[in-house]
Short mmCIF file of C-alpha atoms in Angstrom, two decimals:
data_model
loop_
_atom_site.label_atom_id
_atom_site.label_comp_id
_atom_site.label_asym_id
_atom_site.label_seq_id
_atom_site.Cartn_x
_atom_site.Cartn_y
_atom_site.Cartn_z
CA MET J 14 -64.20 35.71 -33.51
CA GLU J 15 -66.69 33.75 -33.08
CA ILE J 16 -67.04 30.33 -34.93
CA THR J 17 -70.43 28.55 -35.18
CA GLN J 18 -71.76 25.72 -37.07
CA HIS J 19 -75.29 24.90 -38.29
CA PRO J 20 -75.82 21.19 -40.40
CA ALA J 21 -77.88 21.40 -43.36
CA GLU J 22 -78.76 18.71 -45.89
CA ASP J 23 -76.35 19.70 -49.26
CA ALA J 24 -73.53 21.25 -46.93
CA LEU J 25 -72.80 22.44 -43.40
CA GLU J 26 -72.78 26.32 -42.61
CA LEU J 27 -69.65 27.85 -40.34
CA ARG J 28 -71.01 30.94 -38.95
CA LEU J 29 -67.88 33.47 -38.59
CA SER J 30 -68.09 37.16 -36.79
CA GLY J 31 -64.96 38.90 -35.54
CA ARG J 32 -62.31 40.06 -38.47
CA LEU J 33 -60.33 37.53 -40.08
CA ASP J 34 -56.81 38.34 -39.34
CA ALA J 35 -53.50 37.38 -37.98
CA THR J 36 -55.04 37.02 -34.86
CA TRP J 37 -57.81 34.69 -35.66
CA ALA J 38 -56.70 33.04 -38.81
CA GLU J 39 -55.46 29.57 -37.40
CA HIS J 40 -58.64 29.99 -35.33
CA VAL J 41 -60.55 29.81 -38.65
CA ASN J 42 -58.15 26.87 -40.50
CA LYS J 43 -58.66 24.78 -37.28
CA SER J 44 -62.40 25.02 -37.69
CA ILE J 45 -62.42 24.24 -40.85
CA GLU J 46 -59.89 20.68 -40.65
CA ASN J 47 -62.07 19.75 -37.58
CA ALA J 48 -65.23 19.87 -40.02
CA VAL J 49 -63.69 17.99 -42.63
CA ARG J 50 -61.80 15.23 -40.39
CA ALA J 51 -65.80 15.11 -38.98
CA GLY J 52 -66.99 14.07 -42.52
CA SER J 53 -68.22 17.33 -44.14
CA HIS J 54 -66.50 18.40 -47.64
CA HIS J 55 -68.92 20.55 -48.82
CA ILE J 56 -68.73 23.45 -46.18
CA VAL J 57 -70.07 27.97 -46.21
CA LEU J 58 -68.19 30.10 -44.81
CA ASN J 59 -71.37 33.12 -43.87
CA PHE J 60 -69.31 36.10 -43.82
CA ALA J 61 -72.47 37.89 -42.45
CA GLY J 62 -70.50 38.90 -39.47
CA VAL J 63 -67.14 39.27 -40.58
CA GLU J 64 -65.98 42.79 -40.03
CA TYR J 65 -62.28 42.67 -42.06
CA ILE J 66 -59.48 40.12 -44.41
CA SER J 67 -56.17 40.07 -44.15
CA SER J 68 -53.95 38.32 -46.05
CA LEU J 69 -53.27 35.39 -43.38
CA GLY J 70 -56.76 35.07 -43.87
CA ILE J 71 -57.25 34.99 -47.84
CA ARG J 72 -54.56 31.73 -47.21
CA VAL J 73 -56.42 30.29 -45.11
CA LEU J 74 -59.27 30.82 -47.50
CA VAL J 75 -57.25 29.23 -50.55
CA VAL J 76 -55.47 26.52 -49.06
CA GLN J 77 -58.73 24.91 -48.21
CA TYR J 78 -60.51 25.54 -51.37
CA LYS J 79 -58.39 23.60 -52.59
CA ARG J 80 -57.95 21.03 -50.63
CA LEU J 81 -61.89 20.33 -50.69
CA LYS J 82 -61.78 20.77 -54.81
CA ALA J 83 -59.12 18.18 -54.63
CA VAL J 84 -61.61 15.20 -52.80
CA ASP J 85 -65.16 17.29 -55.25
CA GLY J 86 -65.82 18.84 -51.82
CA GLY J 87 -66.78 22.71 -52.22
CA LEU J 88 -65.79 25.61 -50.39
CA VAL J 89 -68.25 28.87 -50.85
CA ILE J 90 -68.85 32.20 -48.85
CA SER J 91 -71.96 33.47 -48.81
CA ASN J 92 -73.15 37.27 -46.78
CA PRO J 93 -69.80 39.17 -46.84
CA ASN J 94 -69.63 43.13 -46.51
CA GLU J 95 -68.46 44.98 -49.49
CA PHE J 96 -65.57 45.34 -47.82
CA CYS J 97 -64.56 41.56 -48.16
CA ARG J 98 -66.18 41.05 -50.68
CA ASN J 99 -64.18 43.32 -52.57
CA VAL J 100 -60.80 42.54 -50.98
CA LEU J 101 -61.89 38.73 -52.38
CA THR J 102 -62.29 39.09 -55.90
CA THR J 103 -59.66 41.61 -56.21
CA VAL J 104 -57.20 38.48 -55.38
CA GLY J 105 -58.92 36.39 -58.17
CA LEU J 106 -61.54 34.56 -55.61
CA ALA J 107 -64.87 36.10 -56.82
CA GLU J 108 -65.47 31.44 -57.71
CA MET J 109 -65.67 31.23 -54.26
CA LEU J 110 -68.62 33.77 -54.06
CA ARG J 111 -71.95 32.31 -54.10
CA SER J 112 -75.43 32.31 -52.63
CA GLU J 113 -76.31 29.08 -52.74
CA PRO J 114 -74.02 26.54 -51.34
CA ALA J 115 -72.75 23.82 -53.36
CA LYS J 116 -74.56 20.72 -54.14
CA GLY J 117 -73.44 17.39 -52.57
CA THR J 118 -72.42 15.36 -55.72
CA ALA J 119 -75.15 12.80 -56.01
CA LEU J 120 -75.64 9.62 -55.92
CA PRO J 121 -75.02 7.49 -59.31
CA GLU J 122 -78.15 5.60 -60.41
CA HIS J 123 -76.03 2.31 -60.78
CA ALA J 124 -75.01 2.81 -56.75
CA THR J 125 -77.04 1.27 -53.88
CA ALA J 126 -76.78 3.28 -50.71
CA LEU J 127 -78.15 1.04 -47.54
CA THR J 128 -77.38 1.84 -43.80
CA LEU J 129 -75.86 -1.36 -41.73
CA GLY J 130 -74.82 -0.89 -37.72
CA GLY J 131 -73.79 2.36 -37.46
CA ALA J 132 -72.30 2.91 -40.87
CA THR J 133 -73.67 4.00 -44.69
CA TYR J 134 -72.47 2.06 -47.53
CA SER J 135 -72.81 3.02 -51.08
CA VAL J 136 -71.36 -0.02 -53.56
CA TYR J 137 -70.56 0.38 -56.97
CA PRO J 138 -70.44 -3.04 -59.30
CA LEU J 139 -67.18 -2.69 -61.07
CA PRO J 140 -67.10 -5.45 -64.57
CA THR J 141 -65.22 -9.16 -63.17
CA SER J 142 -63.30 -11.03 -65.96
CA ARG J 143 -61.82 -13.25 -63.10
CA PRO J 144 -62.46 -14.55 -60.52
CA LEU J 145 -60.23 -13.60 -57.79
CA SER J 146 -58.78 -15.94 -55.82
CA CYS J 147 -56.70 -15.99 -52.65
CA THR J 148 -53.19 -18.31 -52.39
CA LEU J 149 -51.06 -19.32 -49.23
CA SER J 150 -47.36 -19.70 -50.03
CA GLY J 151 -45.18 -20.55 -46.91
CA ASN J 152 -46.53 -21.71 -43.01
CA PRO J 153 -47.10 -19.29 -40.19
CA LEU J 154 -46.24 -20.95 -37.68
CA LYS J 155 -43.19 -21.26 -38.05
CA LEU J 156 -42.94 -18.43 -35.99
CA SER J 157 -42.46 -19.85 -33.33
CA SER J 158 -39.46 -21.78 -34.78
CA GLY J 159 -37.68 -19.43 -37.05
CA PHE J 160 -37.58 -19.04 -40.90
CA GLU J 161 -34.98 -20.53 -43.02
CA GLU J 162 -33.45 -20.48 -46.42
CA LYS J 163 -35.07 -23.35 -47.80
CA ASP J 164 -39.04 -21.05 -46.57
CA VAL J 165 -38.11 -18.07 -48.14
CA LYS J 166 -39.83 -17.97 -52.27
CA ARG J 167 -39.95 -14.37 -54.28
CA LEU J 168 -43.52 -13.15 -54.93
CA GLU J 169 -44.38 -10.30 -57.98
CA PHE J 170 -47.31 -8.07 -57.16
CA PRO J 171 -48.23 -6.39 -60.19
CA ALA J 172 -51.11 -3.80 -60.70
CA GLY J 173 -54.26 -5.80 -60.19
CA SER J 174 -53.20 -8.13 -57.08
CA PHE J 175 -52.68 -7.69 -54.23
CA GLY J 176 -51.01 -8.71 -50.42
CA ILE J 177 -49.77 -9.16 -47.68
CA GLY J 178 -47.22 -11.46 -45.37
CA LEU J 179 -43.76 -11.34 -43.67
CA GLY J 180 -41.20 -10.63 -46.07
CA ALA J 181 -38.37 -7.76 -47.28
CA PHE J 182 -37.19 -6.15 -50.54
CA GLY J 183 -33.39 -7.99 -51.97
CA GLU J 184 -32.26 -10.59 -53.99
CA HIS J 185 -32.69 -13.27 -51.88
CA PHE J 186 -33.29 -15.60 -47.91
CA ASN J 187 -29.40 -13.94 -46.56
CA ASP J 188 -29.17 -10.89 -48.05
CA CYS J 189 -33.15 -10.28 -46.27
CA SER J 190 -32.29 -12.60 -43.14
CA GLY J 191 -32.03 -9.26 -40.81
CA ARG J 192 -35.17 -7.07 -42.78
CA PHE J 193 -38.03 -9.65 -42.61
CA GLY J 194 -41.40 -7.37 -41.15
CA GLU J 195 -44.48 -6.91 -41.85
CA PHE J 196 -45.56 -6.72 -45.68
CA LEU J 197 -49.22 -5.34 -47.86
CA SER J 198 -49.51 -5.16 -51.65
CA ALA J 199 -52.57 -2.96 -52.97
CA GLY J 200 -52.41 -1.80 -56.95
CA GLY J 201 -49.08 -2.41 -58.16
CA CYS J 202 -47.65 -1.08 -54.88
CA VAL J 203 -45.60 -2.79 -51.97
CA ILE J 204 -45.49 -1.59 -48.34
CA THR J 205 -43.11 -3.17 -45.73
CA LEU J 206 -41.85 -2.74 -42.19
CA PRO J 207 -37.59 -3.35 -42.29
CA THR J 208 -37.00 -4.96 -38.76
CA ASN J 209 -33.14 -3.93 -38.84
CA ASP J 210 -33.86 -0.99 -36.62
CA THR J 211 -36.04 -0.33 -34.20
CA HIS J 212 -36.43 3.49 -35.74
CA ALA J 213 -36.84 2.06 -39.28
CA LEU J 214 -38.84 3.42 -41.62
CA SER J 215 -41.11 1.96 -44.13
CA ASP J 216 -40.67 1.44 -47.50
CA PHE J 217 -42.32 1.02 -50.27
CA VAL J 218 -42.03 0.13 -54.22
CA VAL J 219 -44.77 1.57 -57.05
CA GLU J 220 -45.32 -0.27 -60.21
CA GLN J 221 -43.37 1.86 -63.06
CA GLY J 222 -43.53 0.94 -67.25
CA ALA J 223 -41.08 -2.75 -66.49
CA LEU J 224 -40.88 -2.53 -63.04
CA VAL J 225 -43.37 -4.89 -61.23
CA PRO J 226 -42.60 -4.95 -57.16
CA ARG J 227 -40.90 -7.85 -55.92
CA ILE J 228 -40.23 -8.83 -52.62
CA GLU J 229 -38.76 -11.67 -51.10
CA SER J 230 -41.49 -13.72 -48.68
CA LEU J 231 -41.27 -15.60 -45.68
CA TYR J 232 -45.37 -16.10 -45.93
CA ALA J 233 -47.93 -14.22 -48.07
CA ILE J 234 -51.45 -14.71 -48.90
CA THR J 235 -51.62 -13.44 -52.46
CA GLY J 236 -54.99 -12.22 -54.24
CA THR J 237 -55.68 -12.19 -57.95
CA GLY J 238 -59.10 -11.73 -60.47
CA ASP J 239 -61.51 -8.90 -60.24
CA PHE J 240 -62.51 -6.63 -57.44
CA SER J 241 -66.83 -7.26 -58.15
CA SER J 242 -67.50 -4.14 -55.68
CA MET J 243 -66.29 -0.10 -54.78
CA VAL J 244 -67.81 0.63 -51.76
CA ARG J 245 -68.31 4.47 -49.61
CA PHE J 246 -68.51 4.19 -46.02
CA ASP J 247 -69.37 6.71 -43.50
CA ALA J 248 -69.47 6.50 -39.55
CA VAL J 249 -73.83 7.70 -39.26
CA ALA J 250 -74.11 11.08 -38.35
CA GLY J 251 -75.21 11.85 -34.94
CA GLY J 252 -74.25 8.05 -33.50
CA PRO J 253 -70.85 7.12 -32.37
CA GLY J 254 -68.29 8.49 -35.41
CA ALA J 255 -66.71 5.34 -36.05
CA ILE J 256 -66.69 1.64 -37.70
CA PRO J 257 -65.20 -0.60 -35.01
CA LEU J 258 -63.59 -3.06 -37.56
CA SER J 259 -64.76 -6.57 -37.22
CA GLU J 260 -67.84 -4.44 -37.58
CA PHE J 261 -66.70 -3.00 -41.54
CA VAL J 262 -64.95 -6.23 -42.43
CA SER J 263 -68.69 -8.25 -41.49
CA SER J 264 -71.02 -5.32 -43.52
CA MET J 265 -69.03 -6.38 -46.19
CA LEU J 266 -69.40 -9.95 -46.37
CA ALA J 267 -73.61 -9.32 -46.25
CA ILE J 268 -73.09 -6.64 -49.08
CA ALA J 269 -70.94 -9.16 -51.17
CA ASP J 270 -73.14 -12.17 -49.72
CA ALA J 271 -70.40 -14.34 -49.97
CA SER J 272 -69.05 -16.59 -46.65
CA ALA J 273 -65.08 -15.07 -47.36
CA ILE J 274 -63.40 -11.97 -49.14
CA GLY J 275 -60.70 -9.90 -49.81
CA PHE J 276 -60.69 -6.41 -49.96
CA VAL J 277 -58.27 -3.43 -49.94
CA ALA J 278 -59.86 -0.36 -48.46
CA LEU J 279 -58.65 3.55 -47.94
CA ALA J 280 -59.76 4.34 -44.71
CA GLU J 281 -59.89 7.72 -42.55
CA THR J 282 -59.28 6.46 -39.05
CA ALA J 283 -60.11 6.82 -35.49
CA GLY J 284 -57.19 5.14 -34.14
CA LEU J 285 -55.35 1.11 -35.44
CA ILE J 286 -54.45 -1.48 -32.73
CA GLY J 287 -52.18 -4.42 -34.12
CA ALA J 288 -48.71 -5.41 -33.39
CA SER J 289 -45.76 -5.68 -35.67
CA LEU J 290 -42.15 -7.19 -35.71
CA LEU J 291 -39.18 -5.56 -33.51
CA LYS J 292 -36.84 -8.25 -35.07
CA SER J 293 -36.69 -10.83 -38.27
CA PRO J 294 -37.48 -14.02 -37.60
CA ALA J 295 -35.18 -15.64 -39.73
CA GLY J 296 -33.07 -18.08 -38.05
CA ASN J 297 -34.53 -17.43 -34.64
CA GLY J 298 -38.50 -18.05 -33.44
CA ILE J 299 -40.69 -15.80 -32.15
CA THR J 300 -39.68 -15.95 -28.04
CA ARG J 301 -44.13 -15.31 -26.85
CA ALA J 302 -43.41 -15.96 -23.63
CA PHE J 303 -43.59 -12.31 -21.02
CA PRO J 304 -41.69 -10.10 -20.80
CA GLU J 305 -39.70 -11.38 -23.14
CA VAL J 306 -41.74 -11.04 -26.09
CA ARG J 307 -41.69 -7.16 -26.19
CA ASP J 308 -38.45 -7.60 -27.64
CA TRP J 309 -40.01 -9.53 -30.39
CA LEU J 310 -43.75 -7.39 -30.76
CA SER J 311 -44.48 -3.54 -30.69
CA PHE J 312 -48.02 -3.85 -29.59
CA THR J 313 -50.36 -0.40 -29.98
CA THR J 314 -51.00 -0.52 -26.02
CA GLU J 315 -53.10 2.43 -27.10
CA ARG J 316 -54.71 4.55 -29.30
CA THR J 317 -51.83 4.59 -32.67
CA ALA J 318 -52.15 7.10 -36.11
CA GLU J 319 -55.28 8.50 -34.45
CA LYS J 320 -57.05 10.38 -36.98
CA SER J 321 -55.43 8.77 -40.39
CA LEU J 322 -55.24 8.15 -42.97
CA ALA J 323 -54.48 4.29 -43.88
CA ILE J 324 -54.37 0.75 -46.66
CA LEU J 325 -55.83 -2.14 -45.95
CA VAL J 326 -55.95 -5.51 -46.89
CA GLY J 327 -57.21 -7.93 -46.19
CA VAL J 328 -58.53 -11.68 -46.54
CA ALA J 329 -61.89 -12.28 -44.04
CA GLY J 330 -64.86 -15.07 -43.60
CA ARG J 331 -66.05 -17.74 -41.59
CA ASN J 332 -65.41 -20.91 -41.99
CA LEU J 333 -62.12 -21.36 -44.05
CA GLY J 334 -60.62 -24.01 -44.16
CA GLU J 335 -57.51 -26.13 -43.06
CA ASP J 336 -54.99 -24.49 -45.44
CA ALA J 337 -56.03 -21.10 -44.02
CA ALA J 338 -56.62 -22.19 -40.40
CA ALA J 339 -52.64 -21.39 -39.91
CA PHE J 340 -52.89 -17.79 -41.74
CA VAL J 341 -56.12 -16.27 -39.61
CA ARG J 342 -57.96 -15.78 -36.73
CA PRO J 343 -61.03 -14.56 -35.02
CA ILE J 344 -61.07 -10.59 -36.01
CA LYS J 345 -61.78 -10.23 -31.81
CA ALA J 346 -62.78 -12.71 -29.04
CA GLY J 347 -65.45 -14.57 -29.51
CA SER J 348 -66.03 -13.91 -33.01
CA ASN J 349 -66.92 -16.40 -35.90
CA LEU J 350 -65.26 -14.11 -38.35
CA GLU J 351 -61.95 -15.04 -39.03
CA ALA J 352 -59.37 -12.87 -40.59
CA HIS J 353 -55.73 -11.49 -41.17
CA ILE J 354 -55.56 -7.43 -42.26
CA HIS J 355 -52.63 -5.89 -42.48
CA ALA J 356 -52.53 -2.35 -42.74
CA ALA J 357 -49.94 1.09 -43.87
CA SER J 358 -50.57 4.45 -41.96
CA PHE J 359 -50.03 7.93 -43.60
CA PRO J 360 -50.33 11.49 -42.34
CA TYR J 361 -53.71 12.28 -42.43
CA ARG J 362 -55.72 13.37 -45.78
CA VAL J 363 -59.55 13.43 -46.70
CA VAL J 364 -60.44 10.62 -48.72
CA PRO J 365 -61.67 11.83 -52.72
CA ARG J 366 -65.74 11.72 -52.83
CA GLY J 367 -67.32 9.07 -55.78
CA ASN J 368 -66.33 6.38 -57.14
CA LEU J 369 -62.64 5.42 -57.32
CA ASP J 370 -60.60 3.56 -59.44
CA TYR J 371 -58.36 1.08 -57.39
CA SER J 372 -54.93 0.94 -59.30
CA THR J 373 -54.81 5.25 -59.34
CA THR J 374 -56.26 5.36 -56.44
CA ILE J 375 -53.25 3.74 -54.35
CA ALA J 376 -50.91 4.95 -56.41
CA GLY J 377 -52.06 8.63 -55.69
CA THR J 378 -51.62 7.73 -51.99
CA LEU J 379 -47.82 6.68 -52.19
CA SER J 380 -47.07 9.57 -54.44
CA SER J 381 -48.27 11.89 -52.44
CA ALA J 382 -47.22 10.96 -48.38
CA THR J 383 -44.89 8.07 -46.76
CA PRO J 384 -46.35 5.06 -44.95
CA GLY J 385 -45.94 5.63 -40.98
CA SER J 386 -45.83 2.34 -39.59
CA VAL J 387 -47.15 -1.50 -40.23
CA LEU J 388 -49.48 -3.29 -38.14
CA HIS J 389 -50.87 -6.63 -38.43
CA LEU J 390 -54.27 -5.68 -37.15
CA MET J 391 -55.81 -7.50 -34.17
CA ALA J 392 -58.16 -6.38 -31.61
CA ASP J 393 -56.90 -5.54 -27.32
CA THR J 394 -60.71 -6.99 -25.28
CA ARG J 395 -58.20 -7.45 -22.20
CA PRO J 396 -61.12 -6.40 -19.42
CA TYR J 397 -60.08 -2.23 -18.17
CA GLU J 398 -56.14 -2.90 -20.03
CA GLY J 399 -57.37 -3.25 -23.40
CA ALA J 400 -57.17 -0.90 -26.64
CA GLY J 401 -60.28 -2.25 -28.38
CA GLU J 402 -59.99 -2.38 -31.94
CA THR J 403 -59.75 -0.56 -35.04
CA ASP J 404 -61.79 2.51 -36.16
CA LEU J 405 -62.64 3.65 -39.06
CA THR J 406 -64.85 6.92 -40.28
CA ARG J 407 -65.01 7.55 -43.53
CA GLY J 408 -64.04 6.37 -46.84
CA ALA J 409 -63.06 3.61 -50.00
CA CYS J 410 -63.16 -0.02 -50.17
CA TRP J 411 -62.69 -2.79 -53.66
CA MET J 412 -63.68 -5.99 -52.19
CA GLY J 413 -65.21 -9.41 -53.37
CA PRO J 414 -66.43 -13.16 -52.56
CA LEU J 415 -63.58 -15.09 -53.15
CA THR J 416 -64.48 -18.05 -55.14
CA THR J 417 -60.93 -20.17 -53.17
CA ILE J 418 -58.11 -19.60 -50.50
CA ALA J 419 -56.13 -21.80 -50.75
CA ARG J 420 -52.06 -23.23 -51.15
CA GLY J 421 -50.74 -23.27 -55.17
#
């Protein structure tokens, strides 16, 4: 089976030549998946050169058709011979047989399109009634000395809020003392990575009815209010193919026309770079000397979660003030942009197109997949051996200017 790609304005055409049978079904499946991961959500399979299709080939078409339809994309078959047309019609796939490729979704009139750096952005304004603000609690500097019972604070995260910090699910300090680790909250969901086991899995709680996610926190940045924009972003075709995290955050600040923002993003990633705690800092402070620091922190010395889906939650800006100084750090060496960003990784899925509802989208992500790691994102800019910084490829971001970022 030979497959060639022919990009067009509205869709990507894959021209197939050969037999779509058990031998080549997986090859076709991978070719479609790779095209989708590269950003093509409207695909035309040109069957002019396809001689035969078996049940395994039909299964591939059905699976990929459903996946693309679920993200407002499309899979179309053009120019089938009489045999393939009859088979596809008989098994109920006549809907895929069209003479014209499916058109991409037009940009709504109220959305603004622009290009910044190596990415294109579509900005959808959102209604706001409450200004976005962040409250700081706890003291991150106590990571060096260790946290005590008096440092813990219970926080609740209903839908409409967001947050990041160190915490654990439980009832009090003693109950959680061996599990405190990175957490993030978005859209009525809280995800945390326990530290009681080196092989511990991320855990999460989703708001349901009267159940509101809550966490015992050692320190946190908590956001409340309304996001002012939902921004779709895509790496420019023909460019580097990825958006460095520092460039992405800088672009969000420019779009918001603000000195500080709070944001939640659902992004397809080309690699996450960061660190997570291996042991709880309750009672004992982190040893930062090498090599003992390896017992405390897990660093991504090479790209992790390559080609994954991730939820990112963070605050970023310039000159964020004294209160925020202990909570933020330069997004990369030499930058005047400060940030604190956590990410939860998931198996790769395509982010649906269009204007997405914040809470529904985040909750839907957790309902269909289990989070892997939770990372505090940071750049690794060491000469020669540094892994660089987190790279995004496309996705959706809900964000807005911060009116305040201060202690409660």
